[in-house]
Amino acid sequence: MKRFLSLILSLALILSLCAAAQADDLPTITIMFHGSNVSDDAAVLEKVNEYIADKVGAKLEVIWGTWGDFDEKATNALATGDSEVDMLFTCSWSADEFNTYAKNGFFEPLDEYMDQFGADLKAALPEALIQAATVEGPDGEKHIYAVNGFKDTATQNTWDINVTLLGELGYTVEDVQKLGFYGWGEIFAKAKEVKGDSFYPFLIEPAVAERMVTNSIIITGDSGSVNLLSYYLDPADVTKADAKYGDVILNKFATDEFAAFTKQMREYYLAGYIDPALAVAETSNDTRSNAQKTGSYLIGTQSYAYGYEYSAEVLSRGIEVQFLPCTDPYVDTTVSQGAMVAVSSASQHPEESFKFLALLNSDPALMTLLNYGVEGVHYTLDDDGLVVFTDARASYSPWTNGMGNVTLLPDTQAEGKGFREAFKAYYASGKAVPILGYIFNNEPVSNEMAALTNVAAQYSLALCSGAVDPETELPKFLKALDDAGMAAYLAEANAQLDAYLAEANAQLDAFLGR
Amino acid sequence: MTARRETASAKSPESGIALKKSGIASKKSGRAGRKTTFWLDTMVLPGAIWLLLIRYLPMFGIVLAFKNYKAQRPNTFWNNILKSQWAGLDNFQFLKSPDTAVMVRNTLGYNLLWIVLGLVISVTFAIMMSELSSRFFAKAYQTLMFFPYFLSWVVASYFVLAFLDPTSGMIPAMQKAAGGTVSNFYHETTWWPLILTLCNLWKNVGYSSVLYLAAITGIDTSLYEAAAVDGATKWQQVLHVTLPNIRTMIVILLIMNVGKIFNADFGLFYNVPQNSGSLYPVTQVVDTYVYRAYANTHNIGMSSAAGFLQSAVGLVCIVAANAAVRKLDPDSSLF
Amino acid sequence: MSTLAGKKKIRPSTASLNRFGPGAQAGFHLALGLFALLCIIPFVFVVIISFTSEDSIRQIGYSFQPLGWSLQAYRYTFQLGDQLWRSYLNSFLITAVGTALSVLMCFLYAYPLFRKDYGHRSFFNFLSFFTMIFGGGLVPTFVICKSVLGLSDNYAALIVPMLFSPFHVIVMRTFFQTSVPMELIEASRIDGSGEYGTLFRIVFPIVTPGIATIALLVALGYWNEWFLSLLYINKNMDIIPLQYLLMRMQRNADFLAKNSAMLGADAARAAAQLPSQTLKMALVVFIVVPIACAYPFFQRYVVAGLTVGSVKG
């Protein structure tokens, strides 16, 4: 009888607890992240909800999008006006194209919330990041449409050099730099001689190599899968346009620089310096990452991030690696919109959502909790106060850079003490390119873009990797681009650029009181 | 089983007449007819409800093909559709591309070829399997033929790659060993129509021959018996008994394939050639084109328009094919 | 005719003689055997890759003769532990329930469409057929399923959207047409049987091969399905099937590879955590084996029909 009574009592207790939980009636806000590898978030979310209950006045739920799923899930949620997704990751390089969705009204403008609840957030983020998230909305006016993540905010393309092998061949990194892309033939020939016929010394991502050699940058808003447009930088001073062309957007494939690049690649390809698998879209990436992992290359391409040379991926290659930069780190529109979180305009709780984002991006405790997990469960602190992850981290690893302000996080043991400070200093040194903030609105020429993308996908990779002969293929390619409406596409991009520069200059003049 | 044997004799070429007679007979009494209709109505009901909810309700979405879809205030799907501006035929502009001719040619060409080849080979295989004297082998072949159906195109593409890879593939390796010129398969269009055709047959023949085999199984055996008594050889039996009896199945599958003539199997054309640009002249089809365009524009209107166009072409083809069949063989027509 | 009969003595009572001769049989075996071999080799290839050492893949790619063997992929697979078995169980559950319901619905829908005395025949025929050609598209269907029908984060979301296939209805109807004589139904009615009685007691046994075939196709569809999980499962990852587990790995790898220039060091970092190719192949093996084992079960009905025929013929 006693046991029965206690059962009843405990049941009643549970029920009343449930009732209590329902009674405090906080709204639930849901955030969708990118690139997560999370299978158990119960412990973390419990703590998070405890922490934010008063500060935000809402309960958090998370949809842990993975790399492969996120685009589909996010574009679906946006297109369907799904009110169950309040906040989502967005950026300018993926399918959930930030500028397009902002322009088409899918994101909530955050200006008012920023004024009301954003003091801490403003203090925590560099002004430039807030500027980068301020773009044109459906009303034609500029608004803040996302909370921009403070992460690696500059871009630096580097040649990834296998110094171990280079030494064996009797060369130094200085030699590589001195000879330059057009003069590496002799080093490659020697590598081939030493390492055998099945060794491919030049391990590149062809489209990236093209940008590195020609010093061109991506135009935000251009076709994402195959870039069609280029803007040439002065390699000596990335804040200036290349003197030869000036402030103008070019058909990437029609310049002398592109022709020279493809000619040289063809030479390298025919000499057997480039793995033919790199020239085919779907085999290219697997091949490259496999060769990279085993260190079987001489020179490769790498978009560099601070501290990368000390990371586990590089150290595990079993060779000495050095990254030879092509230019100083620079900030362009794409990298300045690299990882953000926006509030959906379908959200029923935009205010709570913003409050949450502001807190997440300014409060180290919350950021650490949501990113690294619970102390004592997912990580511990060593004697120096550095983070050491436990095995539980395997079931809770969100994508750090996709979450927000990573400078709030404590250093990990792997990174070493002082990492964040050095990280911030490095990225603070990033220089703005002349067209930072320019966003190409491709809507007026979206049909041309659709056709051009298909044409470029047909030729670009094969040409950039040297798999086909530019003598015959490049003229065909240019002709096909013309037929698909390149002239109209280019004219629209340049007209918008001119308008953008005129406005920027007018603002500058006003600022200087001229 | 008794029932089956009794009726078996009645079911012969003249069964068509018998069917019609019984059809009339069943309508003899209005009340019984109404009762029959009621009970049969209850049978279709679950399916009909499903169709209405999952297939018909979303059809308002077709309107997206003619709208410039944008978020409105308040941002709900219904409101966005309702208030977004009409776009006329703007979403169909993607057809103006110079690639259009290539993708239409490829889509229709491969489909036509494969419908014919697939039909001939599947029916042949099904007949062969039904005529094998060894039950064990009939079973074994049938099981094995289904394996391709389990493997996705991504996995199949690895297999093709193992043969064609320029550095480690088996065919280039053999060419190298023989001292000949090594083919760079992923940049040479020559072999791809053949490779794609083989892949398509490999994947689909097992599936459709099982359908035909099941149809052959359903043929009344007394028909063969009668033919044999009449002195028909096995070949003649196939020609005069098997084929006429699976005619309906053949025609139905044919009509349905014709309805999909403007659609292509995306994975086959995208993954198997490893999305190699140099091969687009022989691998670009409507689905891959729209995918590549959509991946950059995220224009929901354009993808809706493409889908609408594929459906419209399919409808026209299917109605035409059905009308033709109805003239030749009214019993086999789809509707 | 008489000359033919003279050449080849036919005794209708003994089935074994009404067959193709040994020459033709050999030809059949050759053609079918070759094709069957072609069908199984890629799967053998997958099995080989799953046992290939990672080093070998890095050096010579996928090959029938790898440089080295390894059980690592399977060890990893078992390390997935709970997740693997749970999604395995989900796959079975979804396939079993989905197939049973789907076949029943198809059977019930197709039967009246075959009955020429059914008044609403052409209407329901069209209702089903039309949806094969026209659809609302992915996004509107998603909205209806999710917000109107509540198909989100539950098993129903993985079953209901595939419950019914107009294609299968047409195939099923064709089976009825080719193997069920109307007289039988008429006779059964005269015996006083109700419509459902006739359907399940008289018609059902005759069309077993057809039902088995449809069941096979439906089961395969459910077993191979992963896109519904991507669309409808956001938070409740406990209910995802095995196929989705595999596809997610595949898609993760694809995404990272394609965006490596944008993600920079992050891509390399994340790629380092990705499962290897051999693991993916091991999962393919895990996916294919059960359904391949289930195949003979369906086949029994199809081939049983065959042998009944041959004994009698």
Coordinates of N, CA, C and O in Angstrom, one line a residue, chain B residues 204-299:
Chain B
N204 N 17.8 -0.6 -65.4 CA 16.3 -0.7 -65.5 C 15.8 -2.0 -66.0 O 14.6 -2.3 -65.8
V205 N 16.6 -2.8 -66.7 CA 16.1 -4.0 -67.3 C 15.6 -5.0 -66.3 O 14.5 -5.5 -66.5
G206 N 16.3 -5.1 -65.2 CA 15.9 -6.1 -64.2 C 14.5 -5.7 -63.7 O 13.6 -6.6 -63.6
Y207 N 14.3 -4.4 -63.4 CA 13.0 -3.9 -62.8 C 11.9 -4.2 -63.8 O 10.9 -4.8 -63.4
S208 N 12.0 -3.8 -65.1 CA 10.8 -4.0 -65.9 C 10.7 -5.5 -66.3 O 9.5 -5.9 -66.6
S209 N 11.8 -6.2 -66.4 CA 11.5 -7.6 -66.8 C 10.8 -8.4 -65.7 O 10.1 -9.3 -66.0
V210 N 11.0 -7.9 -64.4 CA 10.2 -8.5 -63.4 C 8.7 -8.2 -63.6 O 7.8 -9.1 -63.4
L211 N 8.4 -7.0 -64.0 CA 7.0 -6.7 -64.3 C 6.4 -7.6 -65.4 O 5.3 -8.2 -65.3
Y212 N 7.2 -7.7 -66.4 CA 6.7 -8.6 -67.6 C 6.6 -10.0 -67.1 O 5.7 -10.7 -67.5
L213 N 7.6 -10.4 -66.3 CA 7.6 -11.8 -65.9 C 6.4 -12.1 -65.1 O 5.7 -13.2 -65.3
A214 N 6.0 -11.2 -64.2 CA 4.8 -11.4 -63.4 C 3.6 -11.5 -64.3 O 2.6 -12.2 -64.1
A215 N 3.6 -10.6 -65.4 CA 2.4 -10.7 -66.3 C 2.4 -12.0 -67.0 O 1.3 -12.6 -67.2
I216 N 3.6 -12.5 -67.4 CA 3.6 -13.8 -68.1 C 3.1 -14.9 -67.2 O 2.3 -15.8 -67.6
T217 N 3.5 -14.8 -65.9 CA 3.0 -15.8 -64.9 C 1.5 -15.8 -64.9 O 0.9 -16.9 -64.6
G218 N 0.9 -14.7 -65.0 CA -0.5 -14.6 -64.9 C -1.3 -15.2 -66.1 O -2.5 -15.4 -66.1
I219 N -0.5 -15.5 -67.2 CA -1.2 -16.0 -68.4 C -1.7 -17.4 -68.1 O -1.0 -18.3 -67.5
D220 N -2.9 -17.7 -68.6 CA -3.5 -19.0 -68.3 C -2.8 -20.0 -69.1 O -2.6 -20.0 -70.3
T221 N -2.4 -21.1 -68.3 CA -1.5 -22.1 -68.9 C -2.3 -22.9 -69.9 O -1.7 -23.5 -70.8
S222 N -3.6 -23.0 -69.8 CA -4.3 -23.8 -70.7 C -4.2 -23.3 -72.2 O -4.4 -24.0 -73.1
L223 N -3.8 -22.0 -72.3 CA -3.7 -21.4 -73.6 C -2.5 -22.1 -74.3 O -2.5 -22.4 -75.5
Y224 N -1.4 -22.3 -73.5 CA -0.2 -23.0 -74.1 C -0.6 -24.4 -74.5 O -0.2 -24.9 -75.5
E225 N -1.3 -25.0 -73.5 CA -1.8 -26.4 -73.7 C -2.5 -26.5 -75.1 O -2.1 -27.3 -75.9
A226 N -3.4 -25.6 -75.2 CA -4.2 -25.6 -76.5 C -3.4 -25.4 -77.7 O -3.5 -26.1 -78.7
A227 N -2.4 -24.5 -77.6 CA -1.6 -24.2 -78.7 C -0.7 -25.4 -79.0 O -0.5 -25.8 -80.2
A228 N -0.2 -26.1 -78.0 CA 0.6 -27.2 -78.2 C -0.2 -28.3 -78.8 O 0.3 -29.0 -79.7
V229 N -1.4 -28.5 -78.4 CA -2.3 -29.5 -79.0 C -2.4 -29.2 -80.5 O -2.4 -30.1 -81.4
D230 N -2.5 -27.9 -80.8 CA -2.7 -27.5 -82.2 C -1.4 -27.7 -83.0 O -1.3 -27.4 -84.2
G231 N -0.3 -28.0 -82.3 CA 1.0 -28.3 -82.9 C 1.9 -27.1 -83.1 O 2.8 -27.1 -83.8
A232 N 1.6 -26.1 -82.3 CA 2.5 -24.9 -82.3 C 3.8 -25.2 -81.7 O 3.8 -25.8 -80.6
T233 N 4.9 -24.7 -82.3 CA 6.2 -24.9 -81.6 C 6.3 -23.9 -80.5 O 5.4 -23.0 -80.4
K234 N 7.3 -24.0 -79.7 CA 7.5 -23.0 -78.6 C 7.6 -21.6 -79.1 O 7.1 -20.7 -78.5
W235 N 8.4 -21.5 -80.2 CA 8.5 -20.1 -80.7 C 7.2 -19.5 -81.1 O 6.9 -18.4 -80.9
Q236 N 6.4 -20.4 -81.8 CA 5.1 -19.9 -82.2 C 4.2 -19.6 -81.0 O 3.4 -18.7 -81.0
Q237 N 4.4 -20.4 -79.9 CA 3.6 -20.1 -78.7 C 4.0 -18.7 -78.1 O 3.1 -18.0 -77.7
V238 N 5.3 -18.5 -78.1 CA 5.7 -17.2 -77.6 C 5.1 -16.1 -78.4 O 4.5 -15.1 -77.9
L239 N 5.1 -16.3 -79.7 CA 4.6 -15.2 -80.7 C 3.1 -15.1 -80.5 O 2.6 -14.0 -80.6
H240 N 2.4 -16.2 -80.4 CA 0.9 -16.1 -80.5 C 0.2 -16.2 -79.2 O -1.0 -15.9 -79.1
V241 N 0.9 -16.7 -78.2 CA 0.2 -16.7 -76.9 C 0.9 -15.7 -75.9 O 0.2 -14.9 -75.4
T242 N 2.2 -15.8 -75.7 CA 2.8 -15.0 -74.7 C 2.7 -13.5 -75.0 O 2.1 -12.7 -74.2
L243 N 3.2 -13.1 -76.2 CA 3.2 -11.7 -76.5 C 1.8 -11.1 -76.5 O 1.6 -10.1 -75.9
P244 N 0.8 -11.7 -77.2 CA -0.5 -11.1 -77.1 C -1.1 -10.9 -75.7 O -1.8 -10.0 -75.4
N245 N -0.7 -11.9 -74.8 CA -1.3 -11.8 -73.5 C -0.6 -10.8 -72.6 O -1.1 -10.4 -71.6
I246 N 0.7 -10.5 -72.9 CA 1.3 -9.4 -72.1 C 1.3 -8.1 -72.9 O 1.9 -7.1 -72.4
R247 N 0.5 -8.1 -74.0 CA 0.4 -6.9 -74.8 C 0.0 -5.7 -73.9 O 0.5 -4.6 -74.0
T248 N -1.0 -5.9 -73.1 CA -1.6 -4.8 -72.3 C -0.5 -4.2 -71.4 O -0.3 -3.0 -71.3
M249 N 0.3 -5.1 -70.8 CA 1.4 -4.6 -69.9 C 2.4 -3.8 -70.7 O 2.9 -2.7 -70.3
I250 N 2.8 -4.4 -71.9 CA 3.7 -3.7 -72.7 C 3.2 -2.3 -73.1 O 3.9 -1.3 -72.9
V251 N 2.0 -2.2 -73.5 CA 1.5 -1.0 -74.0 C 1.4 0.0 -72.9 O 1.8 1.2 -73.0
I252 N 0.9 -0.4 -71.7 CA 0.8 0.5 -70.6 C 2.1 1.1 -70.2 O 2.3 2.3 -70.0
L253 N 3.1 0.2 -70.0 CA 4.4 0.7 -69.6 C 5.0 1.6 -70.7 O 5.7 2.6 -70.4
L254 N 4.7 1.3 -72.0 CA 5.2 2.1 -73.1 C 4.6 3.5 -73.0 O 5.3 4.5 -73.1
I255 N 3.3 3.6 -72.8 CA 2.6 4.9 -72.7 C 3.2 5.7 -71.6 O 3.4 6.9 -71.7
M256 N 3.4 5.0 -70.5 CA 3.9 5.8 -69.3 C 5.3 6.3 -69.5 O 5.6 7.3 -69.1
N257 N 6.1 5.5 -70.2 CA 7.4 5.9 -70.5 C 7.4 7.1 -71.5 O 8.2 8.1 -71.4
V258 N 6.5 7.1 -72.4 CA 6.3 8.2 -73.4 C 5.9 9.4 -72.6 O 6.4 10.5 -72.9
G259 N 5.2 9.3 -71.6 CA 4.8 10.4 -70.8 C 5.9 11.1 -70.0 O 5.9 12.2 -69.6
K260 N 7.0 10.3 -69.9 CA 8.2 10.9 -69.2 C 9.3 11.2 -70.1 O 10.5 11.3 -69.8
I261 N 8.9 11.4 -71.4 CA 9.9 11.6 -72.4 C 10.7 12.9 -72.3 O 11.8 13.0 -72.8
F262 N 10.2 13.8 -71.6 CA 10.9 15.1 -71.4 C 11.6 15.1 -70.0 O 12.2 16.1 -69.7
N263 N 11.6 14.0 -69.3 CA 12.3 13.9 -68.0 C 13.5 13.0 -68.2 O 13.4 12.1 -68.9
A264 N 14.5 13.3 -67.4 CA 15.7 12.4 -67.5 C 16.1 12.0 -66.1 O 15.7 12.6 -65.1
D265 N 16.8 10.9 -66.0 CA 17.3 10.3 -64.8 C 18.5 11.2 -64.4 O 19.6 11.0 -64.9
F266 N 18.3 12.1 -63.4 CA 19.3 13.0 -63.1 C 20.7 12.4 -62.8 O 21.7 12.8 -63.3
G267 N 20.6 11.4 -61.9 CA 21.9 10.8 -61.4 C 22.7 10.2 -62.5 O 23.9 10.3 -62.5
L268 N 22.0 9.6 -63.5 CA 22.7 9.0 -64.6 C 23.5 10.0 -65.4 O 24.6 9.8 -65.8
F269 N 22.9 11.1 -65.6 CA 23.5 12.1 -66.5 C 24.4 13.1 -65.7 O 25.2 13.8 -66.3
Y270 N 24.3 13.1 -64.4 CA 25.2 14.0 -63.6 C 26.3 13.2 -62.9 O 27.5 13.6 -63.1
N271 N 26.0 12.2 -62.2 CA 27.0 11.5 -61.4 C 27.9 10.5 -62.3 O 29.1 10.5 -62.1
V272 N 27.2 9.8 -63.1 CA 28.0 8.8 -63.9 C 29.1 9.4 -64.7 O 30.2 9.0 -64.7
P273 N 28.8 10.5 -65.5 CA 29.9 11.2 -66.2 C 30.8 12.1 -65.2 O 31.5 12.9 -65.7
Q274 N 30.6 12.0 -63.9 CA 31.3 12.8 -62.9 C 31.2 14.3 -63.2 O 32.1 15.1 -62.9
N275 N 30.0 14.6 -63.7 CA 29.7 16.1 -63.9 C 30.9 16.7 -64.7 O 31.2 17.9 -64.5
S276 N 31.4 16.0 -65.7 CA 32.5 16.6 -66.5 C 32.0 17.5 -67.5 O 31.2 17.1 -68.4
G277 N 32.5 18.8 -67.5 CA 32.0 19.8 -68.4 C 32.2 19.4 -69.9 O 31.3 19.6 -70.7
S278 N 33.3 18.8 -70.1 CA 33.7 18.5 -71.5 C 32.6 17.6 -72.2 O 32.6 17.4 -73.4
L279 N 31.9 16.9 -71.3 CA 30.9 15.9 -71.8 C 29.5 16.4 -72.0 O 28.6 15.7 -72.5
Y280 N 29.3 17.7 -71.6 CA 28.0 18.3 -71.7 C 27.3 18.1 -73.1 O 26.1 17.9 -73.1
P281 N 28.1 18.2 -74.2 CA 27.4 18.1 -75.5 C 26.6 16.7 -75.6 O 25.6 16.7 -76.3
V282 N 27.0 15.7 -74.9 CA 26.2 14.5 -74.9 C 25.6 14.1 -73.6 O 24.9 13.1 -73.5
T283 N 25.8 14.9 -72.5 CA 25.2 14.5 -71.3 C 24.2 15.6 -70.7 O 23.5 15.4 -69.7
Q284 N 24.2 16.7 -71.4 CA 23.3 17.8 -70.9 C 21.8 17.4 -71.2 O 21.5 17.2 -72.4
V285 N 21.0 17.3 -70.2 CA 19.6 17.1 -70.4 C 18.8 18.1 -69.6 O 19.4 18.9 -68.9
V286 N 17.5 18.1 -69.8 CA 16.7 19.2 -69.2 C 16.9 19.2 -67.7 O 17.1 20.3 -67.1
D287 N 16.9 18.1 -67.0 CA 17.0 18.1 -65.6 C 18.4 18.6 -65.1 O 18.4 19.3 -64.1
T288 N 19.4 18.2 -65.8 CA 20.7 18.7 -65.3 C 20.9 20.2 -65.6 O 21.5 20.9 -64.8
Y289 N 20.4 20.6 -66.7 CA 20.4 22.0 -67.1 C 19.7 22.9 -66.0 O 20.3 23.9 -65.5
V290 N 18.5 22.5 -65.7 CA 17.7 23.2 -64.7 C 18.4 23.2 -63.3 O 18.5 24.2 -62.6
Y291 N 19.0 22.0 -63.0 CA 19.7 21.9 -61.7 C 20.8 22.9 -61.6 O 21.0 23.6 -60.7
R292 N 21.6 22.9 -62.7 CA 22.8 23.8 -62.7 C 22.4 25.2 -62.7 O 23.0 26.1 -62.0
A293 N 21.3 25.6 -63.4 CA 20.8 26.9 -63.4 C 20.3 27.3 -62.0 O 20.6 28.3 -61.4
Y294 N 19.5 26.4 -61.4 CA 18.8 26.6 -60.1 C 19.9 26.7 -59.0 O 19.7 27.5 -58.1
A295 N 20.9 25.9 -59.1 CA 21.9 26.0 -58.0 C 22.5 27.4 -57.9 O 23.1 27.7 -56.8
N296 N 22.4 28.2 -58.9 CA 23.0 29.5 -58.8 C 21.9 30.6 -58.6 O 22.2 31.6 -58.0
T297 N 20.8 30.4 -59.2 CA 19.8 31.5 -59.1 C 18.8 31.3 -58.0 O 18.2 32.2 -57.6
H298 N 18.6 30.0 -57.6 CA 17.6 29.7 -56.6 C 16.2 30.3 -56.9 O 15.5 30.7 -56.1
N299 N 16.0 30.3 -58.2 CA 14.8 30.9 -58.7 C 13.7 29.8 -58.7 O 13.6 29.0 -59.6

